[in-house]
mmCIF file of C-alpha atoms and ligand atoms in Angstrom:
data_model
loop_
_atom_site.group_PDB
_atom_site.id
_atom_site.type_symbol
_atom_site.label_atom_id
_atom_site.label_comp_id
_atom_site.label_asym_id
_atom_site.label_seq_id
_atom_site.Cartn_x
_atom_site.Cartn_y
_atom_site.Cartn_z
ATOM 1 C CA MET H 4 93.596 67.465 -223.467
ATOM 2 C CA HIS H 5 92.760 69.817 -226.319
ATOM 3 C CA ARG H 6 89.098 70.726 -226.274
ATOM 4 C CA GLN H 7 88.318 69.585 -229.876
ATOM 5 C CA PHE H 8 90.262 66.371 -229.349
ATOM 6 C CA LYS H 9 88.280 65.728 -226.218
ATOM 7 C CA ILE H 10 84.997 66.143 -228.033
ATOM 8 C CA TYR H 11 86.029 63.568 -230.657
ATOM 9 C CA PHE H 12 87.251 61.279 -227.978
ATOM 10 C CA ASN H 13 83.987 61.459 -226.121
ATOM 11 C CA THR H 14 82.052 60.968 -229.375
ATOM 12 C CA LEU H 15 84.138 57.896 -230.098
ATOM 13 C CA THR H 16 83.364 56.492 -226.582
ATOM 14 C CA MET H 17 79.667 56.939 -227.263
ATOM 15 C CA ILE H 18 79.843 55.305 -230.625
ATOM 16 C CA PHE H 19 81.839 52.452 -229.071
ATOM 17 C CA GLU H 20 79.025 51.819 -226.635
ATOM 18 C CA PHE H 21 76.499 51.402 -229.348
ATOM 19 C CA LYS H 22 78.398 49.878 -232.234
ATOM 20 C CA LYS H 23 81.259 47.878 -230.881
ATOM 21 C CA ASN H 24 81.489 45.720 -233.945
ATOM 22 C CA LYS H 25 82.410 48.730 -236.039
ATOM 23 C CA LEU H 26 84.938 50.128 -233.601
ATOM 24 C CA ILE H 27 88.129 49.823 -235.604
ATOM 25 C CA PRO H 28 87.136 51.903 -238.671
ATOM 26 C CA LEU H 29 85.425 54.436 -236.484
ATOM 27 C CA VAL H 30 88.537 54.829 -234.325
ATOM 28 C CA LEU H 31 90.597 55.465 -237.429
ATOM 29 C CA ILE H 32 88.095 58.021 -238.724
ATOM 30 C CA GLY H 33 87.895 59.622 -235.352
ATOM 31 C CA PHE H 34 91.680 60.003 -235.004
ATOM 32 C CA LEU H 35 91.952 61.409 -238.505
ATOM 33 C CA LEU H 36 89.254 64.010 -237.679
ATOM 34 C CA ALA H 37 90.916 64.824 -234.378
ATOM 35 C CA ALA H 38 94.279 65.219 -236.126
ATOM 36 C CA CYS H 39 92.762 67.607 -238.640
ATOM 37 C CA GLU H 40 91.264 69.682 -235.862
ATOM 38 C CA GLU H 41 94.556 69.791 -234.049
ATOM 39 C CA THR H 42 96.281 71.366 -236.968
ATOM 40 C CA ASN H 43 93.454 73.699 -237.997
ATOM 41 C CA THR H 44 92.695 75.286 -234.686
ATOM 42 C CA SER H 45 95.606 77.297 -233.350
ATOM 43 C CA GLU H 46 94.137 78.555 -230.134
ATOM 44 C CA PRO H 47 91.662 77.380 -227.611
ATOM 45 C CA GLN H 48 88.351 79.317 -227.653
ATOM 46 C CA GLN H 49 87.729 81.467 -224.681
ATOM 47 C CA LEU H 50 84.282 83.025 -224.681
ATOM 48 C CA PRO H 51 84.344 86.875 -224.350
ATOM 49 C CA ALA H 52 81.357 86.688 -222.039
ATOM 50 C CA THR H 53 80.168 83.732 -219.906
ATOM 51 C CA PHE H 54 77.534 83.039 -217.352
ATOM 52 C CA THR H 55 78.722 82.704 -213.844
ATOM 53 C CA PHE H 56 76.274 79.929 -212.920
ATOM 54 C CA ASP H 57 76.060 76.247 -213.881
ATOM 55 C CA GLU H 58 73.658 74.261 -215.983
ATOM 56 C CA ASN H 59 70.274 73.379 -214.625
ATOM 57 C CA LEU H 60 69.810 76.478 -212.437
ATOM 58 C CA ALA H 61 66.404 75.951 -210.851
ATOM 59 C CA ILE H 62 64.045 78.848 -210.111
ATOM 60 C CA GLU H 63 60.544 78.639 -208.526
ATOM 61 C CA TYR H 64 57.841 80.169 -210.586
ATOM 62 C CA GLY H 65 56.937 83.620 -209.274
ATOM 63 C CA LYS H 66 60.453 84.202 -207.890
ATOM 64 C CA VAL H 67 62.997 86.722 -209.137
ATOM 65 C CA VAL H 68 66.545 85.573 -208.942
ATOM 66 C CA SER H 69 69.705 87.673 -209.347
ATOM 67 C CA ALA H 70 72.117 86.115 -211.858
ATOM 68 C CA SER H 71 75.342 87.408 -213.587
ATOM 69 C CA PHE H 72 77.781 86.979 -216.334
ATOM 70 C CA GLU H 73 81.493 87.907 -216.638
ATOM 71 C CA VAL H 74 83.008 89.775 -219.603
ATOM 72 C CA THR H 75 86.594 88.711 -220.007
ATOM 73 C CA ALA H 76 87.481 90.409 -223.298
ATOM 74 C CA LYS H 77 88.070 94.076 -223.872
ATOM 75 C CA ASN H 78 86.702 94.323 -227.381
ATOM 76 C CA VAL H 79 83.057 93.392 -226.685
ATOM 77 C CA ALA H 80 80.705 95.755 -228.456
ATOM 78 C CA ARG H 81 77.403 94.283 -227.227
ATOM 79 C CA VAL H 82 75.943 91.424 -225.209
ATOM 80 C CA ASP H 83 72.444 90.225 -225.821
ATOM 81 C CA LEU H 84 70.588 87.975 -223.356
ATOM 82 C CA TYR H 85 68.155 85.526 -224.983
ATOM 83 C CA PHE H 86 65.456 83.618 -223.146
ATOM 84 C CA ASN H 87 64.729 80.865 -225.644
ATOM 85 C CA ASP H 88 64.443 82.708 -228.924
ATOM 86 C CA SER H 89 63.655 86.162 -227.511
ATOM 87 C CA ILE H 90 66.077 88.964 -226.554
ATOM 88 C CA VAL H 91 65.194 90.010 -223.032
ATOM 89 C CA GLN H 92 68.101 92.377 -222.205
ATOM 90 C CA GLN H 93 70.954 94.053 -223.955
ATOM 91 C CA TRP H 94 74.224 95.657 -222.830
ATOM 92 C CA LYS H 95 76.505 98.016 -224.889
ATOM 93 C CA LYS H 96 80.274 97.773 -224.257
ATOM 94 C CA PRO H 97 79.974 95.823 -221.012
ATOM 95 C CA SER H 98 82.957 94.903 -218.864
ATOM 96 C CA GLY H 99 83.580 93.067 -215.642
ATOM 97 C CA ARG H 100 80.775 91.173 -213.840
ATOM 98 C CA ILE H 101 77.285 92.193 -214.884
ATOM 99 C CA SER H 102 74.229 91.350 -212.741
ATOM 100 C CA PHE H 103 70.736 90.939 -213.965
ATOM 101 C CA ASP H 104 67.432 89.707 -212.721
ATOM 102 C CA LEU H 105 65.721 86.464 -213.911
ATOM 103 C CA ASP H 106 62.018 86.749 -213.395
ATOM 104 C CA ALA H 107 60.652 83.215 -213.480
ATOM 105 C CA SER H 108 57.038 84.425 -213.815
ATOM 106 C CA TYR H 109 57.819 85.770 -217.276
ATOM 107 C CA TYR H 110 57.801 82.381 -218.878
ATOM 108 C CA GLY H 111 55.979 79.141 -218.010
ATOM 109 C CA LEU H 112 57.206 76.097 -216.171
ATOM 110 C CA GLY H 113 59.866 73.912 -217.603
ATOM 111 C CA ALA H 114 63.348 73.811 -219.134
ATOM 112 C CA LYS H 115 64.366 77.077 -220.864
ATOM 113 C CA GLN H 116 67.419 77.965 -222.813
ATOM 114 C CA LEU H 117 69.248 81.067 -221.589
ATOM 115 C CA THR H 118 71.810 82.333 -224.098
ATOM 116 C CA LEU H 119 74.449 85.086 -223.859
ATOM 117 C CA LYS H 120 75.356 86.269 -227.270
ATOM 118 C CA SER H 121 78.416 88.534 -227.365
ATOM 119 C CA THR H 122 79.377 90.550 -230.440
ATOM 120 C CA LEU H 123 82.938 91.836 -230.735
ATOM 121 C CA ILE H 124 83.915 95.143 -232.266
ATOM 122 C CA ASP H 125 85.033 93.269 -235.392
ATOM 123 C CA GLY H 126 81.573 91.736 -235.808
ATOM 124 C CA LYS H 127 82.417 88.199 -234.609
ATOM 125 C CA THR H 128 79.775 86.686 -232.378
ATOM 126 C CA PHE H 129 80.077 84.073 -229.571
ATOM 127 C CA SER H 130 77.350 82.319 -227.585
ATOM 128 C CA ASP H 131 77.285 80.816 -224.096
ATOM 129 C CA SER H 132 74.076 78.862 -223.151
ATOM 130 C CA ARG H 133 72.643 77.416 -220.044
ATOM 131 C CA LEU H 134 69.555 75.353 -219.465
ATOM 132 C CA ILE H 135 67.466 76.661 -216.550
ATOM 133 C CA ARG H 136 64.470 75.051 -215.035
ATOM 134 C CA ILE H 137 61.456 76.867 -213.810
ATOM 135 C CA ASN H 138 59.819 74.768 -211.126
ATOM 136 C CA SER H 139 56.281 74.921 -209.838
ATOM 137 C CA ASP H 140 55.291 77.189 -206.974
ATOM 138 C CA VAL H 141 52.588 74.716 -205.778
ATOM 139 C CA GLU H 142 53.121 71.892 -203.224
ATOM 140 C CA PRO H 143 50.971 69.030 -204.610
ATOM 141 C CA GLU H 144 48.174 67.775 -202.362
ATOM 142 C CA GLN H 145 48.372 64.148 -201.346
ATOM 143 C CA TRP H 146 45.278 62.196 -202.295
ATOM 144 C CA GLN H 147 44.381 58.522 -201.630
ATOM 145 C CA VAL H 148 42.086 56.135 -203.512
ATOM 146 C CA LYS H 149 39.274 54.073 -201.912
ATOM 147 C CA ILE H 150 37.860 51.091 -203.785
ATOM 148 C CA ALA H 151 34.176 51.588 -204.417
ATOM 149 C CA SER H 152 33.618 48.594 -206.671
ATOM 150 C CA SER H 153 35.693 45.795 -208.175
ATOM 151 C CA PHE H 154 35.193 44.357 -211.626
ATOM 152 C CA PRO H 155 36.917 41.572 -213.591
ATOM 153 C CA HIS H 156 39.629 42.669 -216.073
ATOM 154 C CA ASN H 157 41.042 40.534 -218.816
ATOM 155 C CA PRO H 158 44.471 39.478 -217.439
ATOM 156 C CA LEU H 159 45.738 39.080 -220.993
ATOM 157 C CA SER H 160 45.251 42.812 -221.678
ATOM 158 C CA PHE H 161 48.426 44.848 -221.495
ATOM 159 C CA THR H 162 46.444 48.033 -220.826
ATOM 160 C CA GLN H 163 47.599 51.163 -222.566
ATOM 161 C CA GLY H 164 44.498 53.204 -222.842
ATOM 162 C CA LEU H 165 41.121 53.315 -220.995
ATOM 163 C CA GLU H 166 38.310 55.717 -221.709
ATOM 164 C CA PHE H 167 34.522 56.002 -221.688
ATOM 165 C CA SER H 168 32.442 57.412 -224.540
ATOM 166 C CA ASP H 169 28.681 57.541 -224.371
ATOM 167 C CA GLY H 170 28.792 55.084 -221.510
ATOM 168 C CA VAL H 171 30.812 52.482 -223.396
ATOM 169 C CA LEU H 172 34.206 51.487 -221.973
ATOM 170 C CA TYR H 173 37.023 51.395 -224.514
ATOM 171 C CA GLU H 174 40.413 49.789 -223.820
ATOM 172 C CA SER H 175 43.609 49.647 -225.878
ATOM 173 C CA THR H 176 46.521 47.229 -225.360
ATOM 174 C CA GLY H 177 50.146 46.916 -226.288
ATOM 175 C CA ASP H 178 52.054 43.993 -227.595
ATOM 176 C CA PRO H 179 55.210 43.131 -225.520
ATOM 177 C CA ASN H 180 55.589 39.708 -227.235
ATOM 178 C CA ARG H 181 55.068 41.170 -230.714
ATOM 179 C CA ASP H 182 52.517 38.504 -231.402
ATOM 180 C CA GLY H 183 49.674 40.691 -232.692
ATOM 181 C CA SER H 184 47.970 41.357 -229.318
ATOM 182 C CA THR H 185 47.637 45.139 -229.920
ATOM 183 C CA MET H 186 43.986 45.987 -229.949
ATOM 184 C CA VAL H 187 41.305 48.636 -229.621
ATOM 185 C CA ALA H 188 38.339 47.096 -227.799
ATOM 186 C CA GLN H 189 34.913 47.792 -226.405
ATOM 187 C CA VAL H 190 34.654 46.203 -223.004
ATOM 188 C CA ASN H 191 31.680 45.243 -220.814
ATOM 189 C CA LEU H 192 32.441 46.973 -217.550
ATOM 190 C CA LYS H 193 30.652 44.511 -215.287
ATOM 191 C CA SER H 194 31.910 41.232 -216.804
ATOM 192 C CA GLY H 195 35.245 42.472 -218.184
ATOM 193 C CA ALA H 196 34.382 40.719 -221.442
ATOM 194 C CA ILE H 197 35.614 42.157 -224.738
ATOM 195 C CA THR H 198 32.524 42.724 -226.835
ATOM 196 C CA ALA H 199 34.204 44.064 -229.987
ATOM 197 C CA LYS H 200 37.850 44.557 -230.995
ATOM 198 C CA LYS H 201 40.191 45.441 -233.805
ATOM 199 C CA THR H 202 43.795 44.150 -233.734
ATOM 200 C CA LEU H 203 47.074 45.208 -235.317
ATOM 201 C CA ASP H 204 49.880 42.820 -236.358
ATOM 202 C CA GLY H 205 53.056 42.432 -234.403
ATOM 203 C CA ASN H 206 54.765 45.306 -236.352
ATOM 204 C CA TYR H 207 52.775 47.758 -234.238
ATOM 205 C CA PHE H 208 52.966 48.196 -230.451
ATOM 206 C CA GLY H 209 49.717 49.883 -229.468
ATOM 207 C CA GLU H 210 49.624 52.627 -226.872
ATOM 208 C CA GLY H 211 46.975 54.993 -225.537
ATOM 209 C CA ILE H 212 43.567 55.871 -226.989
ATOM 210 C CA THR H 213 41.173 58.738 -226.774
ATOM 211 C CA ILE H 214 37.729 59.287 -228.294
ATOM 212 C CA LEU H 215 36.719 62.675 -229.775
ATOM 213 C CA GLY H 216 33.610 62.972 -231.905
ATOM 214 C CA ASN H 217 33.047 59.621 -233.487
ATOM 215 C CA ARG H 218 36.722 58.764 -233.742
ATOM 216 C CA VAL H 219 38.894 56.604 -231.579
ATOM 217 C CA TYR H 220 42.576 57.771 -231.821
ATOM 218 C CA GLN H 221 45.214 55.121 -231.068
ATOM 219 C CA LEU H 222 48.943 55.812 -230.641
ATOM 220 C CA THR H 223 51.786 53.477 -231.346
ATOM 221 C CA TRP H 224 54.883 53.292 -229.173
ATOM 222 C CA THR H 225 57.754 53.758 -231.620
ATOM 223 C CA GLU H 226 56.152 53.412 -235.003
ATOM 224 C CA GLN H 227 55.128 57.140 -235.005
ATOM 225 C CA LYS H 228 51.615 56.416 -236.320
ATOM 226 C CA CYS H 229 48.268 57.433 -234.882
ATOM 227 C CA PHE H 230 45.485 55.169 -236.209
ATOM 228 C CA MET H 231 41.835 56.105 -236.096
ATOM 229 C CA TYR H 232 38.659 54.055 -235.876
ATOM 230 C CA ASP H 233 34.986 54.685 -236.025
ATOM 231 C CA LYS H 234 33.935 54.521 -232.367
ATOM 232 C CA LYS H 235 30.818 52.425 -232.965
ATOM 233 C CA SER H 236 31.929 49.918 -235.592
ATOM 234 C CA LEU H 237 35.654 50.072 -234.719
ATOM 235 C CA GLU H 238 36.276 50.169 -238.517
ATOM 236 C CA MET H 239 39.762 51.636 -239.123
ATOM 237 C CA ASP H 240 40.006 54.913 -241.016
ATOM 238 C CA THR H 241 41.830 54.733 -244.334
ATOM 239 C CA LYS H 242 44.090 57.639 -243.298
ATOM 240 C CA ASP H 243 46.345 57.909 -240.320
ATOM 241 C CA PHE H 244 48.525 60.595 -238.800
ATOM 242 C CA SER H 245 52.315 60.643 -238.341
ATOM 243 C CA TYR H 246 54.204 62.233 -235.532
ATOM 244 C CA THR H 247 57.797 62.471 -234.349
ATOM 245 C CA GLY H 248 59.001 60.655 -231.194
ATOM 246 C CA GLU H 249 57.362 58.058 -228.998
ATOM 247 C CA GLY H 250 53.681 57.689 -228.373
ATOM 248 C CA TRP H 251 52.539 56.768 -224.791
ATOM 249 C CA GLY H 252 49.181 58.093 -223.477
ATOM 250 C CA LEU H 253 46.205 60.056 -224.858
ATOM 251 C CA CYS H 254 43.178 61.939 -223.629
ATOM 252 C CA ASN H 255 41.307 65.074 -224.839
ATOM 253 C CA ASP H 256 39.700 68.164 -223.456
ATOM 254 C CA GLY H 257 36.868 68.214 -226.046
ATOM 255 C CA LYS H 258 38.917 70.362 -228.391
ATOM 256 C CA SER H 259 42.477 69.099 -228.518
ATOM 257 C CA ILE H 260 44.062 65.695 -228.356
ATOM 258 C CA ILE H 261 46.529 65.570 -225.434
ATOM 259 C CA MET H 262 49.476 63.248 -225.774
ATOM 260 C CA SER H 263 52.283 61.953 -223.522
ATOM 261 C CA ASP H 264 55.580 60.585 -224.837
ATOM 262 C CA GLY H 265 57.245 59.165 -221.697
ATOM 263 C CA THR H 266 58.844 62.500 -220.751
ATOM 264 C CA GLU H 267 57.451 65.344 -218.643
ATOM 265 C CA ARG H 268 55.984 66.919 -221.765
ATOM 266 C CA LEU H 269 52.320 66.870 -222.757
ATOM 267 C CA VAL H 270 51.514 67.961 -226.277
ATOM 268 C CA PHE H 271 48.161 69.383 -227.393
ATOM 269 C CA ARG H 272 47.341 68.390 -230.947
ATOM 270 C CA ASN H 273 44.655 69.471 -233.373
ATOM 271 C CA PRO H 274 42.215 66.491 -233.881
ATOM 272 C CA THR H 275 41.810 67.156 -237.609
ATOM 273 C CA ASN H 276 45.461 67.114 -238.617
ATOM 274 C CA PHE H 277 47.355 66.096 -235.476
ATOM 275 C CA GLN H 278 49.538 69.296 -235.691
ATOM 276 C CA ILE H 279 51.004 70.419 -232.371
ATOM 277 C CA GLU H 280 49.083 73.384 -230.928
ATOM 278 C CA ARG H 281 51.009 73.823 -227.677
ATOM 279 C CA THR H 282 53.214 71.968 -225.223
ATOM 280 C CA ILE H 283 53.237 71.988 -221.451
ATOM 281 C CA GLU H 284 55.996 70.713 -219.169
ATOM 282 C CA VAL H 285 54.790 68.987 -216.054
ATOM 283 C CA TYR H 286 56.693 70.188 -212.950
ATOM 284 C CA ASP H 287 56.389 70.201 -209.210
ATOM 285 C CA LYS H 288 58.345 72.278 -206.684
ATOM 286 C CA VAL H 289 61.419 70.051 -207.143
ATOM 287 C CA GLY H 290 61.554 69.626 -210.929
ATOM 288 C CA PRO H 291 60.091 67.803 -213.903
ATOM 289 C CA ARG H 292 57.777 64.813 -213.492
ATOM 290 C CA SER H 293 58.638 62.502 -216.319
ATOM 291 C CA LYS H 294 57.424 59.024 -217.458
ATOM 292 C CA LEU H 295 53.851 60.324 -217.850
ATOM 293 C CA ASN H 296 51.835 57.468 -219.306
ATOM 294 C CA GLU H 297 48.124 56.814 -219.652
ATOM 295 C CA LEU H 298 46.033 60.014 -219.342
ATOM 296 C CA GLU H 299 42.483 61.044 -218.505
ATOM 297 C CA TYR H 300 40.834 64.440 -218.637
ATOM 298 C CA ILE H 301 38.567 64.887 -215.572
ATOM 299 C CA ASP H 302 36.736 68.142 -214.716
ATOM 300 C CA GLY H 303 39.297 70.450 -216.330
ATOM 301 C CA LYS H 304 42.418 68.592 -215.060
ATOM 302 C CA ILE H 305 44.682 66.065 -216.695
ATOM 303 C CA TYR H 306 45.234 62.908 -214.635
ATOM 304 C CA ALA H 307 48.425 61.000 -215.649
ATOM 305 C CA ASN H 308 49.685 57.544 -214.602
ATOM 306 C CA VAL H 309 53.357 57.701 -213.834
ATOM 307 C CA TRP H 310 55.062 54.661 -215.410
ATOM 308 C CA MET H 311 56.535 52.150 -212.892
ATOM 309 C CA LEU H 312 54.911 53.851 -209.964
ATOM 310 C CA ASP H 313 51.526 53.266 -208.271
ATOM 311 C CA LEU H 314 50.948 56.952 -208.705
ATOM 312 C CA VAL H 315 48.658 59.237 -210.626
ATOM 313 C CA LEU H 316 49.399 63.001 -210.951
ATOM 314 C CA VAL H 317 46.683 65.669 -211.250
ATOM 315 C CA ILE H 318 47.949 68.303 -213.603
ATOM 316 C CA ASP H 319 46.826 71.882 -214.439
ATOM 317 C CA PRO H 320 46.411 71.797 -218.302
ATOM 318 C CA ASN H 321 47.338 75.448 -218.683
ATOM 319 C CA SER H 322 50.543 75.704 -216.690
ATOM 320 C CA GLY H 323 51.714 72.041 -216.178
ATOM 321 C CA ARG H 324 51.725 72.407 -212.443
ATOM 322 C CA VAL H 325 51.286 69.182 -210.513
ATOM 323 C CA LEU H 326 48.273 69.970 -208.272
ATOM 324 C CA ALA H 327 47.989 66.605 -206.521
ATOM 325 C CA GLU H 328 49.546 63.178 -206.293
ATOM 326 C CA ILE H 329 47.220 60.191 -205.982
ATOM 327 C CA ASP H 330 48.675 57.188 -204.123
ATOM 328 C CA ALA H 331 47.152 54.177 -205.826
ATOM 329 C CA SER H 332 49.273 51.545 -204.095
ATOM 330 C CA ASP H 333 46.222 50.095 -202.364
ATOM 331 C CA LEU H 334 44.878 49.141 -205.818
ATOM 332 C CA ALA H 335 48.108 47.380 -206.711
ATOM 333 C CA THR H 336 48.013 45.409 -203.516
ATOM 334 C CA VAL H 337 44.566 43.999 -204.363
ATOM 335 C CA GLY H 338 44.512 43.979 -208.135
ATOM 336 C CA LYS H 339 48.002 43.516 -209.491
ATOM 337 C CA GLY H 340 48.524 39.845 -208.836
ATOM 338 C CA SER H 341 51.170 38.568 -211.232
ATOM 339 C CA GLY H 342 50.391 41.514 -213.529
ATOM 340 C CA ASP H 343 52.464 44.553 -214.466
ATOM 341 C CA VAL H 344 52.308 48.249 -213.489
ATOM 342 C CA LEU H 345 49.304 50.420 -212.759
ATOM 343 C CA ASN H 346 48.143 51.967 -216.023
ATOM 344 C CA GLY H 347 44.624 52.879 -217.060
ATOM 345 C CA ILE H 348 42.364 55.532 -215.740
ATOM 346 C CA ALA H 349 38.912 56.307 -217.137
ATOM 347 C CA TYR H 350 36.166 58.745 -216.164
ATOM 348 C CA ASN H 351 32.469 58.283 -217.015
ATOM 349 C CA PRO H 352 31.140 61.821 -217.099
ATOM 350 C CA ALA H 353 27.543 60.560 -217.044
ATOM 351 C CA THR H 354 27.949 58.860 -213.669
ATOM 352 C CA LYS H 355 30.989 60.948 -212.560
ATOM 353 C CA LYS H 356 32.774 57.667 -211.608
ATOM 354 C CA ILE H 357 36.494 57.030 -211.984
ATOM 355 C CA TYR H 358 37.959 53.672 -212.842
ATOM 356 C CA MET H 359 41.577 52.417 -212.625
ATOM 357 C CA THR H 360 43.383 49.196 -213.560
ATOM 358 C CA GLY H 361 46.814 47.988 -214.625
ATOM 359 C CA LYS H 362 48.618 46.015 -217.312
ATOM 360 C CA TYR H 363 47.697 42.324 -217.138
ATOM 361 C CA TRP H 364 45.688 42.964 -213.949
ATOM 362 C CA SER H 365 42.787 40.696 -213.216
ATOM 363 C CA LYS H 366 40.756 43.462 -211.648
ATOM 364 C CA LEU H 367 39.472 46.899 -212.645
ATOM 365 C CA PHE H 368 38.306 49.202 -209.835
ATOM 366 C CA GLU H 369 35.818 51.970 -209.485
ATOM 367 C CA VAL H 370 37.524 54.345 -207.121
ATOM 368 C CA THR H 371 36.719 57.408 -205.048
ATOM 369 C CA LEU H 372 39.387 59.964 -204.410
ATOM 370 C CA VAL H 373 40.098 60.797 -200.796
ATOM 371 C CA LYS H 374 41.367 64.360 -200.508
ATOM 372 C CA PRO H 375 42.686 65.961 -197.322
ATOM 373 C CA SER H 376 40.039 67.770 -195.301
ATOM 374 C CA VAL H 377 40.420 71.469 -195.323
HETATM 375 CA CA1 CA C 22 42.355 57.236 -220.063
#
């Protein structure tokens, strides 16, 4: 099948999946487009220079890997190798198979775009790209949790955020039934009682919270709004922030708001304007760790609940390396009941105590972390 035709065919198949009721006109449009391409392109494109390795090449941070590309055309004036947006190497009039070294230490962990841009003698340019992944060089430690204390937790709370500020426990919830049960609340730790709360209507699905200065920041799942409240009165700010993509979990390091979006990415944002300052990609030795949900910043590390697993990751905020995995399945055994997944981790810096719970759980636990003895 002709390459262009195949692209349109695949596109049509995808559209069919999502919009079956509009299939017939789309099929017609698709075939018309394909027919136009068939007549306009006289020859299949063969790139003058191509990588000799497949997509998703994985390299461990710190390692240097030998890679290569093949020059198949005779009229290539220059080949530039780009790592994301930067040229890292250049060859004049290359021919045959060219080897080069990929130094994974040069860039941080995560998915990177490697692009081979070839320029012909007549000035035409062609690009071949591969996604490569730089994995962590650290084997995560395996930690356990031990229950130190058990407290009641409101079993109607679909927990999305949990954090202490000045000794007060704050909790945010989502709204799976779209009935207006999204809230930001102050909670009495010992009784589990909600002592103050502000709710949003069913148009908003609340997500994580974090408290910086006197402000509570609250994400929404798909509504792309971050709402803010006075942390004492819970009075909502008149202004809010917008962002692109989904909102899942929040924490802060005292300077930046740190946000998860359900992927392996954690974004650091300026608390005064919510602009992105930097992004880390969370990786272990095998690859990306996605579905990062509720977050907590404890002693210079980011702790992240992994959605659908009874697992919390301990992450280096500078590199994105997973330093440890905390198996919290013992908590689920005792606290989950008929509730949903583990989600909710809070640290009280005044007492140095860590608390965990889950969505619709009837219990909230103070836990101690059991690390392997050295
Ligand atoms: Ca938290």
